[in-house]
């Protein structure tokens, strides 16, 4: 599921930043790495497990947000003589540094995921690895799992290979730079092909009924003691880059199912009730959703730079909840094994610096291609991975929900008592219809509403509401009918 992107700037002692620090304490979020973990990481940097193959002649490049240093992936794209394409995708080889059952490994299993806060992140691995020796930084020779995926002229996968190799990225690009080069026609062919391959993969995604949410990034800035909301719509290059990761995850799932041992990322089809709620949200935001149009088809018509569409796309992430990890070791993949949003078998394998399960998926794929049994340390950990990932994901979701509450309260804190016209009731409690949820159009906030007299709220209807409380970290935004 795509995480809601929130970025905060402002003074360290501002109410919002103070509330975020308190949230870390409340959720017992790790503040640093134990000395033993740091010592093992330092030792691993000096003596990593290096592969025998050398692919440092491959001119890889990375695409990440500006300033990123934990670089999981690097790519090179080329045309093939038969009119198809060749995708090289290097994934950071975390296992080259993390010894099974060591202190680093134990700490990674404790953390499970990198946690993202609006004002910073809590990493899965010590920065000496995640932002240093294991990262695919430009000019640095690093061990990687090097994928080679061949596509035909229509973007369909025709061959897959993955093996360990030393790689060296040539350039660290960001999304704006890549988009600018593509728009002006100044991109070199390996970068220009990102658009060609990305569009082909998007067409194939549409054919199979897959969904890619273009969720806008939400930035809260403080100016003269007031908070302001701004959205950054994702660029086409963001989506094309994501298609390369999806391609690799689908290829990895096929390798594991063929080998008979693996861990898949699965997502059931959304229940009718969840879709009905989303239709109410569409109505609230005046997003035209004809009944004969499917959810997947609707998403392809939305413009994330348009505020109403941006707010609706945030709501759409609710249909992706319920995803989990399914392990199989007996040669019989689970049924169904599909990820409903991808509309195919899929796994996570492209972000091992930030997600625990990816290290194991990568090992399984390398073993599958080599025709070997997976390492014992991988097999021993598989059974526990779904539960570990579930617990880590629950914490990440709590962080996200709390951060959204804090950010929305900060955005509204100086507007307590104000009436917001035309909000729409998008949900009510089954057991108490006087309590529900309203969606404001401007600012695009979703918050709780209660009728103090106990009257039922008009589900799906517009309602003028008054803000009664909002303070970051103390009071969530709360509205009453005006």
Tab-separated table of C-alpha atoms in Angstrom:
chain	number	residue	atom	x	y	z
A	1	UNK	CA	0.000	0.000	0.000
A	2	UNK	CA	1.369	3.438	-0.820
A	3	UNK	CA	2.084	5.398	2.324
A	4	UNK	CA	0.614	8.850	2.735
A	5	UNK	CA	3.462	11.264	2.132
A	6	UNK	CA	3.730	14.029	4.710
A	7	UNK	CA	6.594	16.448	4.995
A	8	UNK	CA	6.904	19.133	7.650
A	9	UNK	CA	9.131	22.134	7.963
A	10	UNK	CA	9.245	24.719	10.708
A	11	UNK	CA	10.848	25.531	14.046
A	12	UNK	CA	11.870	22.664	16.332
A	13	UNK	CA	9.798	24.074	19.199
A	14	UNK	CA	6.650	24.596	17.122
A	15	UNK	CA	3.567	22.715	18.410
A	16	UNK	CA	3.572	20.321	15.484
A	17	UNK	CA	7.229	19.354	15.863
A	18	UNK	CA	6.773	19.009	19.640
A	19	UNK	CA	3.796	16.703	19.115
A	20	UNK	CA	5.774	14.529	16.703
A	21	UNK	CA	8.550	14.089	19.273
A	22	UNK	CA	5.967	13.113	21.876
A	23	UNK	CA	4.460	10.597	19.448
A	24	UNK	CA	7.811	8.838	19.099
A	25	UNK	CA	7.936	8.449	22.868
A	26	UNK	CA	4.315	7.301	23.133
A	27	UNK	CA	4.812	4.569	20.507
A	28	UNK	CA	8.181	3.535	21.937
A	29	UNK	CA	9.866	4.157	18.616
A	30	UNK	CA	13.595	3.299	18.702
A	31	UNK	CA	15.728	6.403	19.084
A	32	UNK	CA	19.059	4.858	18.234
A	33	UNK	CA	20.886	1.590	17.703
A	34	UNK	CA	22.417	-0.389	20.588
A	35	UNK	CA	26.235	-0.239	20.789
A	36	UNK	CA	26.578	-3.905	19.847
A	37	UNK	CA	24.550	-3.377	16.674
A	38	UNK	CA	26.603	-0.341	15.702
A	39	UNK	CA	29.845	-2.225	16.346
A	40	UNK	CA	28.725	-5.142	14.185
A	41	UNK	CA	27.689	-2.751	11.420
A	42	UNK	CA	31.088	-1.057	11.478
A	43	UNK	CA	32.815	-4.446	11.287
A	44	UNK	CA	30.572	-5.538	8.407
A	45	UNK	CA	31.467	-2.442	6.424
A	46	UNK	CA	35.115	-3.418	6.644
A	47	UNK	CA	34.565	-7.062	5.655
A	48	UNK	CA	31.370	-7.531	3.602
A	49	UNK	CA	30.582	-10.724	1.731
A	50	UNK	CA	31.532	-9.711	-1.814
A	51	UNK	CA	30.347	-11.525	-4.948
A	52	UNK	CA	32.680	-12.913	-7.584
A	53	UNK	CA	30.968	-11.236	-10.546
A	54	UNK	CA	31.916	-7.712	-11.543
A	55	UNK	CA	29.283	-5.603	-13.282
A	56	UNK	CA	30.782	-2.216	-12.490
A	57	UNK	CA	30.990	-1.478	-16.222
A	58	UNK	CA	27.182	-1.255	-16.386
A	59	UNK	CA	26.278	2.486	-16.294
A	60	UNK	CA	23.530	2.332	-13.689
A	61	UNK	CA	21.661	5.342	-12.350
A	62	UNK	CA	19.323	5.911	-9.395
A	63	UNK	CA	16.093	7.913	-9.188
A	64	UNK	CA	15.117	9.084	-5.716
A	65	UNK	CA	13.866	12.195	-3.914
A	66	UNK	CA	16.472	14.967	-3.646
A	67	UNK	CA	18.946	14.407	-0.849
A	68	UNK	CA	18.168	10.702	-0.420
A	69	UNK	CA	21.110	8.593	0.668
A	70	UNK	CA	19.462	5.218	1.422
A	71	UNK	CA	19.415	4.078	-2.200
A	72	UNK	CA	17.981	0.574	-2.643
A	73	UNK	CA	17.767	0.462	-6.426
A	74	UNK	CA	19.752	1.453	-9.496
A	75	UNK	CA	18.788	0.742	-13.103
A	76	UNK	CA	19.992	0.674	-16.674
A	77	UNK	CA	17.583	0.448	-19.603
A	78	UNK	CA	18.465	-0.542	-23.151
A	79	UNK	CA	16.903	-1.601	-26.432
A	80	UNK	CA	17.340	-5.136	-27.692
A	81	UNK	CA	18.052	-6.000	-31.296
A	82	UNK	CA	14.659	-7.705	-31.687
A	83	UNK	CA	12.766	-4.495	-30.837
A	84	UNK	CA	12.274	-5.318	-27.187
A	85	UNK	CA	13.956	-3.936	-24.089
A	86	UNK	CA	16.427	-5.023	-21.448
A	87	UNK	CA	16.032	-3.843	-17.862
A	88	UNK	CA	18.958	-4.136	-15.490
A	89	UNK	CA	17.860	-3.443	-11.927
A	90	UNK	CA	20.392	-3.574	-9.119
A	91	UNK	CA	19.051	-4.040	-5.592
A	92	UNK	CA	21.232	-3.351	-2.544
A	93	UNK	CA	22.612	-6.631	-1.169
A	94	UNK	CA	21.903	-6.203	2.527
A	95	UNK	CA	22.765	-9.849	3.203
A	96	UNK	CA	26.354	-9.062	2.230
A	97	UNK	CA	26.587	-7.096	5.486
A	98	UNK	CA	24.025	-8.672	7.843
A	99	UNK	CA	25.102	-12.022	9.269
A	100	UNK	CA	22.253	-14.425	10.132
A	101	UNK	CA	21.439	-14.538	13.861
A	102	UNK	CA	23.830	-11.666	14.607
A	103	UNK	CA	23.076	-8.440	16.433
A	104	UNK	CA	22.299	-6.586	13.190
A	105	UNK	CA	19.920	-9.308	12.100
A	106	UNK	CA	18.138	-9.363	15.459
A	107	UNK	CA	17.735	-5.579	15.440
A	108	UNK	CA	16.319	-5.654	11.906
A	109	UNK	CA	13.780	-8.266	13.008
A	110	UNK	CA	12.873	-6.027	15.933
A	111	UNK	CA	12.371	-2.944	13.741
A	112	UNK	CA	10.999	-4.662	10.606
A	113	UNK	CA	10.475	-1.428	8.666
A	114	UNK	CA	11.892	2.033	8.336
A	115	UNK	CA	9.335	4.339	9.952
A	116	UNK	CA	8.512	7.639	8.293
A	117	UNK	CA	7.515	10.732	10.223
A	118	UNK	CA	6.762	14.096	8.633
A	119	UNK	CA	9.985	15.464	10.119
A	120	UNK	CA	12.318	12.500	9.576
A	121	UNK	CA	12.672	8.719	9.484
A	122	UNK	CA	13.637	5.932	11.888
A	123	UNK	CA	15.791	3.555	9.818
A	124	UNK	CA	15.704	-0.231	9.680
A	125	UNK	CA	19.503	-0.492	9.539
A	126	UNK	CA	22.253	1.708	10.975
A	127	UNK	CA	23.077	4.648	8.674
A	128	UNK	CA	26.641	3.376	8.191
A	129	UNK	CA	24.969	0.643	6.123
A	130	UNK	CA	21.676	2.078	4.885
A	131	UNK	CA	23.153	5.441	3.915
A	132	UNK	CA	26.723	4.240	3.449
A	133	UNK	CA	28.349	0.986	2.415
A	134	UNK	CA	25.169	-0.905	1.440
A	135	UNK	CA	23.585	2.029	-0.390
A	136	UNK	CA	23.939	2.289	-4.164
A	137	UNK	CA	25.505	5.727	-3.988
A	138	UNK	CA	27.007	7.179	-7.169
A	139	UNK	CA	30.647	6.279	-7.713
A	140	UNK	CA	30.648	3.680	-4.941
A	141	UNK	CA	31.343	0.017	-5.663
A	142	UNK	CA	28.756	-2.006	-3.767
A	143	UNK	CA	27.423	-5.584	-3.724
A	144	UNK	CA	23.993	-5.986	-5.266
A	145	UNK	CA	21.446	-8.452	-6.509
A	146	UNK	CA	21.522	-7.644	-10.212
A	147	UNK	CA	18.274	-8.381	-12.041
A	148	UNK	CA	18.103	-8.669	-15.824
A	149	UNK	CA	14.568	-8.657	-17.201
A	150	UNK	CA	14.033	-8.867	-20.945
A	151	UNK	CA	10.820	-7.486	-22.426
A	152	UNK	CA	9.305	-7.798	-25.870
A	153	UNK	CA	8.289	-4.809	-27.971
A	154	UNK	CA	4.975	-4.607	-26.059
A	155	UNK	CA	6.618	-4.566	-22.629
A	156	UNK	CA	5.784	-8.177	-21.782
A	157	UNK	CA	8.383	-10.105	-19.826
A	158	UNK	CA	10.141	-12.823	-21.815
A	159	UNK	CA	13.182	-13.710	-19.662
A	160	UNK	CA	14.392	-13.149	-16.109
A	161	UNK	CA	17.752	-13.570	-14.382
A	162	UNK	CA	19.161	-12.448	-11.048
A	163	UNK	CA	22.582	-12.984	-9.520
A	164	UNK	CA	25.006	-11.320	-7.146
A	165	UNK	CA	27.438	-8.806	-8.613
A	166	UNK	CA	29.506	-5.771	-7.776
A	167	UNK	CA	27.939	-2.639	-9.265
A	168	UNK	CA	28.696	1.054	-9.428
A	169	UNK	CA	26.020	3.661	-10.062
A	170	UNK	CA	27.096	6.518	-12.303
A	171	UNK	CA	24.491	9.124	-11.404
A	172	UNK	CA	22.006	10.014	-8.675
A	173	UNK	CA	18.970	11.563	-10.337
A	174	UNK	CA	15.799	12.923	-8.770
A	175	UNK	CA	12.284	12.787	-10.159
A	176	UNK	CA	12.133	16.453	-11.178
A	177	UNK	CA	15.414	16.187	-13.084
A	178	UNK	CA	14.316	13.042	-14.897
A	179	UNK	CA	10.937	14.552	-15.772
A	180	UNK	CA	12.621	17.702	-17.032
A	181	UNK	CA	14.991	15.742	-19.250
A	182	UNK	CA	12.127	13.669	-20.645
A	183	UNK	CA	9.967	16.723	-21.285
A	184	UNK	CA	12.745	18.615	-23.088
A	185	UNK	CA	14.085	15.640	-25.015
A	186	UNK	CA	17.526	15.965	-23.436
A	187	UNK	CA	17.567	12.598	-21.647
A	188	UNK	CA	20.147	10.058	-22.720
A	189	UNK	CA	18.668	6.816	-24.037
A	190	UNK	CA	18.882	4.773	-20.791
A	191	UNK	CA	16.811	7.482	-19.074
A	192	UNK	CA	14.568	8.213	-22.068
A	193	UNK	CA	13.587	4.553	-22.191
A	194	UNK	CA	12.028	4.898	-18.745
A	195	UNK	CA	9.093	6.670	-20.409
A	196	UNK	CA	8.782	4.087	-23.195
A	197	UNK	CA	8.933	1.068	-20.895
A	198	UNK	CA	6.852	2.758	-18.215
A	199	UNK	CA	4.026	3.528	-20.619
A	200	UNK	CA	4.045	-0.019	-21.993
A	201	UNK	CA	3.888	-1.459	-18.498
A	202	UNK	CA	1.033	0.925	-17.607
A	203	UNK	CA	-0.905	-0.309	-20.639
A	204	UNK	CA	-0.382	-3.900	-19.546
A	205	UNK	CA	-1.455	-2.965	-16.018
A	206	UNK	CA	-4.688	-1.516	-17.385
A	207	UNK	CA	-5.289	-4.675	-19.452
A	208	UNK	CA	-5.072	-6.938	-16.428
A	209	UNK	CA	-7.134	-4.588	-14.218
A	210	UNK	CA	-4.280	-3.460	-12.001
A	211	UNK	CA	-4.225	-0.255	-9.978
A	212	UNK	CA	-1.445	2.240	-9.329
A	213	UNK	CA	-2.412	5.030	-6.963
A	214	UNK	CA	-0.824	8.367	-7.768
A	215	UNK	CA	-1.033	9.684	-4.224
A	216	UNK	CA	0.053	13.327	-3.881
A	217	UNK	CA	2.697	14.376	-1.413
A	218	UNK	CA	1.339	16.640	1.293
A	219	UNK	CA	3.585	19.328	2.722
A	220	UNK	CA	2.774	21.358	5.802
A	221	UNK	CA	4.738	24.587	6.200
A	222	UNK	CA	4.679	27.102	9.028
A	223	UNK	CA	4.566	30.811	8.213
A	224	UNK	CA	4.216	33.351	11.000
A	225	UNK	CA	2.794	30.795	13.395
A	226	UNK	CA	0.180	29.506	10.944
A	227	UNK	CA	0.292	26.180	9.124
A	228	UNK	CA	-0.473	25.894	5.452
A	229	UNK	CA	-1.247	22.838	3.342
A	230	UNK	CA	0.258	22.260	-0.081
A	231	UNK	CA	0.105	19.251	-2.380
A	232	UNK	CA	2.745	18.038	-4.826
A	233	UNK	CA	1.194	15.908	-7.486
A	234	UNK	CA	3.317	12.940	-8.573
A	235	UNK	CA	5.011	13.327	-11.924
A	236	UNK	CA	4.657	10.804	-14.745
A	237	UNK	CA	8.303	9.850	-14.139
A	238	UNK	CA	7.375	8.808	-10.583
A	239	UNK	CA	4.872	6.299	-11.957
A	240	UNK	CA	7.212	5.006	-14.667
A	241	UNK	CA	9.920	4.448	-12.077
A	242	UNK	CA	7.410	2.552	-9.912
A	243	UNK	CA	6.573	0.327	-12.872
A	244	UNK	CA	10.176	-0.932	-12.933
A	245	UNK	CA	9.860	-1.950	-9.279
A	246	UNK	CA	6.484	-3.611	-9.917
A	247	UNK	CA	7.944	-5.473	-12.891
A	248	UNK	CA	10.717	-6.850	-10.691
A	249	UNK	CA	8.325	-7.820	-7.900
A	250	UNK	CA	6.147	-9.730	-10.344
A	251	UNK	CA	9.181	-11.463	-11.862
A	252	UNK	CA	10.364	-12.417	-8.365
A	253	UNK	CA	6.966	-13.898	-7.511
A	254	UNK	CA	7.074	-16.050	-10.635
A	255	UNK	CA	10.570	-17.304	-9.791
A	256	UNK	CA	9.525	-18.289	-6.284
A	257	UNK	CA	6.289	-19.985	-7.319
A	258	UNK	CA	8.173	-21.993	-9.931
A	259	UNK	CA	10.776	-23.015	-7.334
A	260	UNK	CA	8.141	-23.996	-4.784
A	261	UNK	CA	9.371	-21.819	-1.906
A	262	UNK	CA	8.604	-18.177	-1.404
A	263	UNK	CA	6.889	-15.280	0.286
A	264	UNK	CA	4.228	-13.383	-1.668
A	265	UNK	CA	2.615	-10.041	-1.049
A	266	UNK	CA	-1.118	-10.721	-1.250
A	267	UNK	CA	-4.189	-8.492	-1.091
A	268	UNK	CA	-7.808	-9.662	-1.159
A	269	UNK	CA	-10.423	-7.958	-3.290
A	270	UNK	CA	-11.994	-5.013	-1.477
A	271	UNK	CA	-15.370	-5.793	0.143
A	272	UNK	CA	-18.486	-4.137	-1.255
A	273	UNK	CA	-18.901	-2.034	1.876
A	274	UNK	CA	-15.489	-0.443	1.423
A	275	UNK	CA	-16.270	0.402	-2.199
A	276	UNK	CA	-19.626	1.871	-1.188
A	277	UNK	CA	-17.922	4.110	1.345
A	278	UNK	CA	-15.465	5.243	-1.309
A	279	UNK	CA	-18.355	6.120	-3.605
A	280	UNK	CA	-19.749	8.349	-0.853
A	281	UNK	CA	-16.362	10.007	-0.595
A	282	UNK	CA	-16.350	10.572	-4.365
A	283	UNK	CA	-19.734	12.218	-4.062
A	284	UNK	CA	-18.486	14.374	-1.202
A	285	UNK	CA	-15.613	15.637	-3.313
A	286	UNK	CA	-17.712	15.951	-6.491
A	287	UNK	CA	-15.657	13.326	-8.275
A	288	UNK	CA	-17.757	11.939	-11.112
A	289	UNK	CA	-17.914	8.137	-10.754
A	290	UNK	CA	-20.586	6.631	-13.003
A	291	UNK	CA	-21.889	3.287	-11.746
A	292	UNK	CA	-20.808	1.487	-14.914
A	293	UNK	CA	-17.173	2.620	-14.455
A	294	UNK	CA	-14.873	0.342	-12.482
A	295	UNK	CA	-12.694	1.547	-9.642
A	296	UNK	CA	-9.514	0.842	-11.636
A	297	UNK	CA	-10.832	2.707	-14.687
A	298	UNK	CA	-11.854	5.704	-12.575
A	299	UNK	CA	-8.383	6.068	-11.087
A	300	UNK	CA	-6.848	6.443	-14.538
A	301	UNK	CA	-9.016	9.515	-15.163
A	302	UNK	CA	-8.010	11.392	-12.018
A	303	UNK	CA	-5.591	14.300	-11.955
A	304	UNK	CA	-3.576	14.316	-8.696
A	305	UNK	CA	-2.744	17.984	-9.201
A	306	UNK	CA	-6.457	18.840	-8.829
A	307	UNK	CA	-7.223	19.260	-5.084
A	308	UNK	CA	-10.516	17.296	-5.073
A	309	UNK	CA	-8.913	14.420	-6.952
A	310	UNK	CA	-5.886	14.552	-4.669
A	311	UNK	CA	-8.086	14.212	-1.592
A	312	UNK	CA	-10.014	11.333	-3.188
A	313	UNK	CA	-6.772	9.509	-4.045
A	314	UNK	CA	-5.811	9.690	-0.377
A	315	UNK	CA	-9.127	8.021	0.475
A	316	UNK	CA	-8.520	5.346	-2.147
A	317	UNK	CA	-5.654	3.924	-0.099
A	318	UNK	CA	-8.277	2.453	2.251
A	319	UNK	CA	-9.103	-0.181	-0.373
A	320	UNK	CA	-5.513	-1.404	-0.229
A	321	UNK	CA	-5.685	-2.256	3.457
A	322	UNK	CA	-5.705	-5.916	4.298
A	323	UNK	CA	-2.531	-6.716	2.382
A	324	UNK	CA	-0.247	-9.278	3.973
A	325	UNK	CA	2.505	-11.785	3.307
A	326	UNK	CA	1.918	-15.426	2.500
A	327	UNK	CA	4.697	-18.009	2.808
A	328	UNK	CA	4.806	-21.351	1.021
A	329	UNK	CA	7.494	-24.046	1.264
A	330	UNK	CA	5.804	-27.179	-0.065
A	331	UNK	CA	5.791	-26.419	-3.770
A	332	UNK	CA	2.146	-25.349	-3.655
A	333	UNK	CA	1.653	-21.572	-3.719
A	334	UNK	CA	-1.452	-20.356	-1.881
A	335	UNK	CA	-4.710	-19.920	-3.748
A	336	UNK	CA	-5.606	-17.261	-4.443
A	337	UNK	CA	-2.105	-15.845	-4.505
A	338	UNK	CA	-2.867	-12.594	-6.303
A	339	UNK	CA	-2.373	-9.053	-5.117
A	340	UNK	CA	-5.692	-7.416	-5.982
A	341	UNK	CA	-4.162	-4.030	-6.805
A	342	UNK	CA	-1.366	-5.479	-8.929
A	343	UNK	CA	-3.806	-8.002	-10.423
A	344	UNK	CA	-1.064	-10.604	-10.545
A	345	UNK	CA	1.262	-12.533	-8.293
A	346	UNK	CA	3.684	-10.128	-6.664
A	347	UNK	CA	6.242	-9.821	-3.908
A	348	UNK	CA	8.317	-7.178	-2.180
A	349	UNK	CA	11.982	-7.491	-3.105
A	350	UNK	CA	13.266	-4.066	-4.185
A	351	UNK	CA	13.682	-2.170	-0.881
A	352	UNK	CA	15.826	-4.309	1.472
A	353	UNK	CA	17.406	-1.266	3.122
A	354	UNK	CA	13.975	-0.227	4.357
A	355	UNK	CA	11.885	-3.418	4.596
A	356	UNK	CA	12.909	-6.682	6.267
A	357	UNK	CA	11.073	-9.152	4.015
A	358	UNK	CA	12.850	-7.948	0.864
A	359	UNK	CA	16.181	-9.401	2.009
A	360	UNK	CA	14.603	-12.849	2.224
A	361	UNK	CA	12.736	-12.556	-1.074
A	362	UNK	CA	15.974	-11.617	-2.812
A	363	UNK	CA	17.772	-14.655	-1.410
A	364	UNK	CA	14.956	-16.945	-2.527
A	365	UNK	CA	15.114	-15.582	-6.066
A	366	UNK	CA	18.904	-15.917	-6.344
A	367	UNK	CA	18.620	-19.532	-5.186
A	368	UNK	CA	15.752	-20.219	-7.602
A	369	UNK	CA	17.709	-18.967	-10.629
A	370	UNK	CA	20.787	-20.954	-9.559
A	371	UNK	CA	18.684	-24.098	-9.158
A	372	UNK	CA	19.723	-24.389	-5.512
A	373	UNK	CA	17.903	-24.802	-2.221
A	374	UNK	CA	17.483	-21.518	-0.315
A	375	UNK	CA	19.994	-20.964	2.512
A	376	UNK	CA	18.948	-22.549	5.792
A	377	UNK	CA	18.813	-19.180	7.557
A	378	UNK	CA	16.233	-18.051	5.007
A	379	UNK	CA	14.100	-21.183	5.342
A	380	UNK	CA	14.270	-20.989	9.130
A	381	UNK	CA	12.929	-17.420	9.165
A	382	UNK	CA	10.170	-17.796	6.582
A	383	UNK	CA	7.413	-19.081	8.848
A	384	UNK	CA	7.726	-16.109	11.181
A	385	UNK	CA	8.011	-13.397	8.541
A	386	UNK	CA	4.278	-12.776	7.923
A	387	UNK	CA	3.636	-12.134	11.618
A	388	UNK	CA	6.737	-9.970	11.997
A	389	UNK	CA	5.803	-7.924	8.955
A	390	UNK	CA	2.208	-7.640	10.171
A	391	UNK	CA	3.346	-6.270	13.534
A	392	UNK	CA	5.777	-3.871	11.890
A	393	UNK	CA	3.118	-2.725	9.453
A	394	UNK	CA	0.645	-2.139	12.293
A	395	UNK	CA	3.169	0.144	13.977
A	396	UNK	CA	3.842	1.939	10.692
A	397	UNK	CA	0.095	2.403	10.213
A	398	UNK	CA	-0.265	3.757	13.753
A	399	UNK	CA	2.542	6.189	13.042
A	400	UNK	CA	0.870	7.278	9.816
A	401	UNK	CA	-2.589	7.697	11.351
A	402	UNK	CA	-1.234	9.613	14.331
A	403	UNK	CA	0.908	11.822	12.101
A	404	UNK	CA	-2.098	12.645	9.930
A	405	UNK	CA	-4.123	13.527	13.056
A	406	UNK	CA	-1.302	15.722	14.336
A	407	UNK	CA	-0.781	17.446	10.998
A	408	UNK	CA	-4.493	18.095	10.476
A	409	UNK	CA	-4.824	19.469	14.010
A	410	UNK	CA	-1.855	21.746	13.381
A	411	UNK	CA	-3.415	22.917	10.145
A	412	UNK	CA	-6.700	23.774	11.879
A	413	UNK	CA	-5.581	24.855	15.342
A	414	UNK	CA	-6.104	28.573	14.734
A	415	UNK	CA	-9.545	28.021	13.176
A	416	UNK	CA	-11.400	26.605	16.200
A	417	UNK	CA	-14.932	28.030	16.231
A	418	UNK	CA	-14.969	28.587	12.484
A	419	UNK	CA	-17.772	27.191	10.335
A	420	UNK	CA	-16.827	25.145	7.280
A	421	UNK	CA	-19.686	25.077	4.772
A	422	UNK	CA	-20.493	22.169	2.505
A	423	UNK	CA	-18.587	19.388	4.253
A	424	UNK	CA	-19.976	15.957	3.417
A	425	UNK	CA	-20.712	13.123	5.828
A	426	UNK	CA	-18.845	10.182	4.328
A	427	UNK	CA	-19.331	7.685	7.152
A	428	UNK	CA	-21.440	7.129	10.280
A	429	UNK	CA	-21.142	4.588	13.055
A	430	UNK	CA	-23.442	1.626	12.776
A	431	UNK	CA	-24.070	1.658	16.521
A	432	UNK	CA	-24.474	5.431	16.846
A	433	UNK	CA	-25.464	7.442	13.764
A	434	UNK	CA	-24.796	10.730	15.582
A	435	UNK	CA	-21.045	10.064	15.273
A	436	UNK	CA	-19.294	9.896	11.946
A	437	UNK	CA	-16.749	11.342	9.576
A	438	UNK	CA	-16.847	14.475	7.463
A	439	UNK	CA	-14.736	15.342	4.471
A	440	UNK	CA	-13.860	19.011	4.030
A	441	UNK	CA	-13.060	20.163	0.542
A	442	UNK	CA	-10.831	23.058	1.564
A	443	UNK	CA	-8.653	22.268	3.328
A	444	UNK	CA	-8.814	18.600	2.260
A	445	UNK	CA	-9.258	17.171	5.747
A	446	UNK	CA	-11.136	14.069	6.908
A	447	UNK	CA	-12.145	14.267	10.568
A	448	UNK	CA	-14.631	13.196	13.190
A	449	UNK	CA	-18.033	14.839	13.565
A	450	UNK	CA	-20.509	14.430	16.434
A	451	UNK	CA	-23.998	15.767	16.907
A	452	UNK	CA	-24.131	16.768	20.613
A	453	UNK	CA	-27.907	16.289	20.657
A	454	UNK	CA	-27.655	12.717	19.436
A	455	UNK	CA	-29.398	13.382	16.113
A	456	UNK	CA	-28.389	11.047	13.270
A	457	UNK	CA	-25.975	12.511	10.765
A	458	UNK	CA	-27.116	12.751	7.125
A	459	UNK	CA	-24.914	10.119	5.506
A	460	UNK	CA	-23.713	11.170	2.061
A	461	UNK	CA	-25.196	14.669	2.407
A	462	UNK	CA	-23.553	18.063	2.680
A	463	UNK	CA	-23.439	19.606	6.129
A	464	UNK	CA	-22.089	22.879	7.476
A	465	UNK	CA	-19.851	22.035	10.424
A	466	UNK	CA	-18.108	23.998	13.154
A	467	UNK	CA	-14.626	23.110	14.390
A	468	UNK	CA	-14.707	22.654	18.176
A	469	UNK	CA	-11.175	21.435	18.906
A	470	UNK	CA	-7.801	20.972	17.237
A	471	UNK	CA	-4.374	21.010	18.795
A	472	UNK	CA	-1.469	18.852	17.580
A	473	UNK	CA	-0.730	15.960	19.908
A	474	UNK	CA	-3.510	16.771	22.328
A	475	UNK	CA	-6.832	17.194	20.543
A	476	UNK	CA	-7.714	15.625	17.227
A	477	UNK	CA	-9.792	17.790	14.934
A	478	UNK	CA	-13.451	17.503	15.974
A	479	UNK	CA	-16.493	19.060	14.313
A	480	UNK	CA	-20.158	19.484	15.212
A	481	UNK	CA	-23.063	20.408	12.924
A	482	UNK	CA	-23.200	24.188	12.626
